[in-house]
mmCIF file of C-alpha atoms in Angstrom:
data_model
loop_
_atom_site.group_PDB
_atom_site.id
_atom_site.type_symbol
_atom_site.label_atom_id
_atom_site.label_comp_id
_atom_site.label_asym_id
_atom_site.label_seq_id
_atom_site.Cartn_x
_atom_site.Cartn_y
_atom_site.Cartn_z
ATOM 1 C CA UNK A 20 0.000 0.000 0.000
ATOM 2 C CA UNK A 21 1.356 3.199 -0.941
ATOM 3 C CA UNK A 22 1.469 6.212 1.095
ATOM 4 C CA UNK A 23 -0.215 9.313 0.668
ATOM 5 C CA UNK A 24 0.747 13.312 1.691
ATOM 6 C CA UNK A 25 -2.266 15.512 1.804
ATOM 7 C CA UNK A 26 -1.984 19.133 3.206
ATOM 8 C CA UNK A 27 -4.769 19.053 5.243
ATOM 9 C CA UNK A 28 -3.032 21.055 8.187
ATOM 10 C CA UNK A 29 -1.657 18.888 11.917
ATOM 11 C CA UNK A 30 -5.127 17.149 13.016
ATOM 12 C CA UNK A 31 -5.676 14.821 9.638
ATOM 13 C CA UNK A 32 -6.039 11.226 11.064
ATOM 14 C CA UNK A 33 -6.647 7.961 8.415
ATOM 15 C CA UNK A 34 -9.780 6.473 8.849
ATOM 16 C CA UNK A 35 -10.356 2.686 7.570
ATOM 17 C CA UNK A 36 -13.765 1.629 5.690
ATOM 18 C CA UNK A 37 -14.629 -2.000 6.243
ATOM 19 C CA UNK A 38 -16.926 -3.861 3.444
ATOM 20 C CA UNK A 39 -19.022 -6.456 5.867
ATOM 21 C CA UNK A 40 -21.760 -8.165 5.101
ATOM 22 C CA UNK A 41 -24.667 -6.523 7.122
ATOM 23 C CA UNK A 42 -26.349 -10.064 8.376
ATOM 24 C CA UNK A 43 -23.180 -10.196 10.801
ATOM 25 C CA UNK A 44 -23.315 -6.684 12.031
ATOM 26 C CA UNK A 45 -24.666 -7.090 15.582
ATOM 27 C CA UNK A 46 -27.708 -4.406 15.990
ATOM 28 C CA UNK A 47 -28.757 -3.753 19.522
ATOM 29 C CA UNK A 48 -32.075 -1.846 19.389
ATOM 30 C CA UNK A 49 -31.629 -0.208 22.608
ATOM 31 C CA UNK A 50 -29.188 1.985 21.154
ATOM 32 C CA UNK A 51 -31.402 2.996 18.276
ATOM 33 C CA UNK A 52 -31.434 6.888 18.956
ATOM 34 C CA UNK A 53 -35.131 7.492 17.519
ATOM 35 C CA UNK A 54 -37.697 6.728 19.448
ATOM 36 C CA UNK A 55 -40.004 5.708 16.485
ATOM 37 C CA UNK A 56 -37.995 3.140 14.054
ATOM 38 C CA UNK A 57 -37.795 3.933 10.661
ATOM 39 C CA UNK A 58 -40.965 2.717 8.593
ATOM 40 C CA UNK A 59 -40.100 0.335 5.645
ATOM 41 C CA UNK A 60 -41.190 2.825 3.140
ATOM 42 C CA UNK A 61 -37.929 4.625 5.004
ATOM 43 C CA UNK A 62 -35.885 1.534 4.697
ATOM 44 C CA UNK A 63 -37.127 0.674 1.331
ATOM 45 C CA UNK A 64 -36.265 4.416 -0.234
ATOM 46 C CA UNK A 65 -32.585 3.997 1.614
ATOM 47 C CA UNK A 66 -32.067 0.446 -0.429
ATOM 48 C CA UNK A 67 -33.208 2.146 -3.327
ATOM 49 C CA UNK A 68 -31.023 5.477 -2.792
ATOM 50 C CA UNK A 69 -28.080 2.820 -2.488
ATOM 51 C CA UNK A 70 -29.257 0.707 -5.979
ATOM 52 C CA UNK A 71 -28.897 4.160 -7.631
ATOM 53 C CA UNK A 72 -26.137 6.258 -5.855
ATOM 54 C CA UNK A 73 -24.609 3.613 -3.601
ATOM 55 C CA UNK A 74 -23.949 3.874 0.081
ATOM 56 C CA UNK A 75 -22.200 7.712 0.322
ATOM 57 C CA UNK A 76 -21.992 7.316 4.327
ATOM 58 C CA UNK A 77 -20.868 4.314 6.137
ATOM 59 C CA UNK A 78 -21.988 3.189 9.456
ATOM 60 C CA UNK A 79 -20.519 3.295 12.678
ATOM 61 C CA UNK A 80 -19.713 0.117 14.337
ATOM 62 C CA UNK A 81 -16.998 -0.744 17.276
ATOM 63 C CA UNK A 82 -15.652 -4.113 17.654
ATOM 64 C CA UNK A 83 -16.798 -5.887 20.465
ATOM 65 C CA UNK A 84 -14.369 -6.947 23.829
ATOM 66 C CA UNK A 85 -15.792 -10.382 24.024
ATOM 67 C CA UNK A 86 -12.456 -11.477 22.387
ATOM 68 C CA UNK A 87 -14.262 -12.648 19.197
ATOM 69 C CA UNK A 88 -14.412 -10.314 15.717
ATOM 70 C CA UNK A 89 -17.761 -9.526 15.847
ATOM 71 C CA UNK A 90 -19.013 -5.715 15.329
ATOM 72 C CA UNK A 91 -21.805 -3.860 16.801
ATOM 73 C CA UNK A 92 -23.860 -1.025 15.106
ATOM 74 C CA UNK A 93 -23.355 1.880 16.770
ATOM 75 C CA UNK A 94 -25.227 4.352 13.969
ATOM 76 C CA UNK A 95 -26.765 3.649 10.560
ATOM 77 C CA UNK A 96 -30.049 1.426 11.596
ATOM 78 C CA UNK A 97 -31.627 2.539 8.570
ATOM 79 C CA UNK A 98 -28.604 1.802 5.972
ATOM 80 C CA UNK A 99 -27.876 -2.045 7.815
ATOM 81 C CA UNK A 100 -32.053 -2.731 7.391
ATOM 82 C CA UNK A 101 -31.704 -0.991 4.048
ATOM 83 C CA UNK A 102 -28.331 -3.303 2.922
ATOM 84 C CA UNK A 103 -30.155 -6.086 4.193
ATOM 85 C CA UNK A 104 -33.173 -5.430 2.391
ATOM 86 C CA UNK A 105 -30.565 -5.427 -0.693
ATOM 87 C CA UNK A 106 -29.779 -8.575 -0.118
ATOM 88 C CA UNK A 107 -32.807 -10.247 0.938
ATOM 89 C CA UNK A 108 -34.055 -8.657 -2.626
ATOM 90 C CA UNK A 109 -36.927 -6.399 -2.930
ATOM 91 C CA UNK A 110 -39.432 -4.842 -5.612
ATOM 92 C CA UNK A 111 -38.918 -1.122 -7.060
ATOM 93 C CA UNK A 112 -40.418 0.981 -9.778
ATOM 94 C CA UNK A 113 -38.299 1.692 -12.728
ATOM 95 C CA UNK A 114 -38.308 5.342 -14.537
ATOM 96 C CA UNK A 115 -40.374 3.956 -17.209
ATOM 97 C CA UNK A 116 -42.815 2.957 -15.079
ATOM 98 C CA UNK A 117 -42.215 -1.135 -14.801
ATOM 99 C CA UNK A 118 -41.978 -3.017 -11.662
ATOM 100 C CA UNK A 119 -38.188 -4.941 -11.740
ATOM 101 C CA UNK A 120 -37.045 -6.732 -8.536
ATOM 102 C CA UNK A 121 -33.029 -6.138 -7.169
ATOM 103 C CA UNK A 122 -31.505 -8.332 -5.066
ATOM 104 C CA UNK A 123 -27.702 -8.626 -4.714
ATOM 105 C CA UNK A 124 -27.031 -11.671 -2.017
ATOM 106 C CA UNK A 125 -23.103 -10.291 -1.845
ATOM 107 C CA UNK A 126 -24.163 -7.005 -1.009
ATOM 108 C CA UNK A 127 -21.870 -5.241 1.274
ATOM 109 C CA UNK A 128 -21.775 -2.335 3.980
ATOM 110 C CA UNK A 129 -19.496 0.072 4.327
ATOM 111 C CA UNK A 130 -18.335 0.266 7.743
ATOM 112 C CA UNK A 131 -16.356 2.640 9.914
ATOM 113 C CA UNK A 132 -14.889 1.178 13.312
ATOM 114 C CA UNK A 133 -14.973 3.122 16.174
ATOM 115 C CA UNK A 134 -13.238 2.603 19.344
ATOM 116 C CA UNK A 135 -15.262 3.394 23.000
ATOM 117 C CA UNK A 136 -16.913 2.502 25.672
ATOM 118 C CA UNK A 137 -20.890 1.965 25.939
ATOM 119 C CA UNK A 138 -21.031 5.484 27.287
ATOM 120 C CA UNK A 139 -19.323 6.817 24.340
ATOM 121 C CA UNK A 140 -21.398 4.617 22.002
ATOM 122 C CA UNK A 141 -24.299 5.816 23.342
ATOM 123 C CA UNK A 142 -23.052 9.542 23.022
ATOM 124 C CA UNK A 143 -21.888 9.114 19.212
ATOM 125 C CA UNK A 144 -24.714 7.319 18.466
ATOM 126 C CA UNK A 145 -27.489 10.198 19.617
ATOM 127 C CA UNK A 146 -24.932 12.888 18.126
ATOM 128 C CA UNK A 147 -24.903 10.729 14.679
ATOM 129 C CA UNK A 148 -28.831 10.696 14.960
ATOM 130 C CA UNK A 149 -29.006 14.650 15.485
ATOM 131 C CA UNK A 150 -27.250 15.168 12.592
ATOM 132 C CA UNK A 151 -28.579 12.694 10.144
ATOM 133 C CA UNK A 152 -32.381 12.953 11.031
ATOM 134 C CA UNK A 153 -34.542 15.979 11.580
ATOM 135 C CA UNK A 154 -35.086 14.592 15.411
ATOM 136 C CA UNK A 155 -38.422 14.914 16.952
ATOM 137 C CA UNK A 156 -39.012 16.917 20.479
ATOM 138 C CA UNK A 157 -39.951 13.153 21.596
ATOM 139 C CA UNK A 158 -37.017 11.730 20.439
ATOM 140 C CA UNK A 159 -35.061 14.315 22.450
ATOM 141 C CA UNK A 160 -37.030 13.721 24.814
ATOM 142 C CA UNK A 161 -35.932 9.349 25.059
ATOM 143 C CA UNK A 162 -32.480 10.557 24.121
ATOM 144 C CA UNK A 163 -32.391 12.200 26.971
ATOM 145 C CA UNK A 164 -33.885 9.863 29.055
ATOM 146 C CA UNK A 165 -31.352 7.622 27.544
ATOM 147 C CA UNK A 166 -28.473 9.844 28.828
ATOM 148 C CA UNK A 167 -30.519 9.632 32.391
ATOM 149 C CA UNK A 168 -30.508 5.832 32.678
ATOM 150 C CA UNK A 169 -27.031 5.154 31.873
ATOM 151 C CA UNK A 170 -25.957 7.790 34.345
ATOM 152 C CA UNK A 171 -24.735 10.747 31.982
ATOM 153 C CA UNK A 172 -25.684 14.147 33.019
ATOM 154 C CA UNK A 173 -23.905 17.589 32.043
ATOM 155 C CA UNK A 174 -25.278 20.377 30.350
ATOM 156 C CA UNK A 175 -23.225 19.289 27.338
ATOM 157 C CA UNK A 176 -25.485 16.560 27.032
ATOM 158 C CA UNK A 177 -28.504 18.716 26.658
ATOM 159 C CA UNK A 178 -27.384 20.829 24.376
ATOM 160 C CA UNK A 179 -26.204 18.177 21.978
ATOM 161 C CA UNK A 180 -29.908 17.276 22.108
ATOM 162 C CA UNK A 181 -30.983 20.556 21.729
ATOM 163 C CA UNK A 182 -33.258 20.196 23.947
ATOM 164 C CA UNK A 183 -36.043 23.102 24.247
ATOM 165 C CA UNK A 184 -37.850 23.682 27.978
ATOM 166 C CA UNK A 185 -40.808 24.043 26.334
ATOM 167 C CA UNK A 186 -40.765 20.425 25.001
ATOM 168 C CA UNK A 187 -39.257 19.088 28.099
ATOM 169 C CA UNK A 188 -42.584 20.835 30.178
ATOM 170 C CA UNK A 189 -44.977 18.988 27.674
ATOM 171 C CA UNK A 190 -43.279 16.000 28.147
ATOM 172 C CA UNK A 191 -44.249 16.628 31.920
ATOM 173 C CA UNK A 192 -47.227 17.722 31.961
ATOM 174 C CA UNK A 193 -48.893 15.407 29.800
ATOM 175 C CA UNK A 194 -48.536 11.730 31.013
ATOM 176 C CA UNK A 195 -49.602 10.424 27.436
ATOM 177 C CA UNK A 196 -46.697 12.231 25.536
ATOM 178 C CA UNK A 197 -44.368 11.743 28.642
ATOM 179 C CA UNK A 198 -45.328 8.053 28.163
ATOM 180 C CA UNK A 199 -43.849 8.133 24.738
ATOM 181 C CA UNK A 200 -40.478 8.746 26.429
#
């Protein structure tokens, strides 16, 4: 492998993409950072965006310390169900209007490793979501709830939810919204 000089300034770092296939990709849904999974219509448009464009983000995913290889998914729920969904095979509209069927069984994922703890997985993973998705108020809300449970407070951690105080009052003062969370 050859070596490469960019002039990029002190703080450039090399970053390694993985191609995996995404059936071995360990997904945990408890560290899904939206509080409403995405809908297949979501996951279906994402396997489509990646027949026509291909896969222009890669997840995040840390090798686990259980001594084997295996990776978990730290961020990109919707692109592993999406690459999946690739390879499973699914049904699409062309431009001319004709149903065709795709289904690549050697599909891969592109995958980023990431080194930390479940602390920092759990941080990357709601960051990741806030700048990806337009995130609900309620999904601030669990997020934050989230941070609660695992024993992270700091009013860093609120603003990188951005939470608002008037969503965190609704969420309080009505039990059927606050139930959401």
């Amino acid at each position: 492998m050859s070596s490469i000089k960019i002039a990029a300034g002190a703080n450039v770092k090399r970053v390694d993409i993985f191609y995996v296939d995404p059936n071995e990709i360990i997904v945990d849904e408890t560290l899904r950072g939206r509080h409403v999974p995405p809908t297949d219509e979501d996951i279906h448009a994402r396997a489509e965006s990646f027949r026509k464009q291909g896969q222009l983000q890669p997840v995040l995913a840390r090798k686990l310390s259980d001594g084997t290889n295996r990776i978990q998914l730290i961020a990109g729920f919707t692109r592993v169900n999406a690459a999946r969904l690739i390879r499973h095979g699914y049904r699409y509209v062309d431009d001319d209007g004709n149903e065709q069927e795709h289904c690549d069984p050697d599909f891969p994922i592109q995958v980023k490793l990431w080194q930390g703890n479940d602390e920092e997985a759990l941080r990357a993973n709601i960051v990741e979501n806030n700048e990806r998705n337009n995130t609900s108020p309620i999904d601030d809300a669990h997020n934050h709830r989230r941070f609660a449970r695992a024993g992270i407070h700091g009013r860093d951690d609120s603003a990188s939810l951005r939470l608002r105080q008037s969503d965190v009052r609704l969420a309080v003062e009505r039990p059927a919204v606050a139930g959401f969370v």
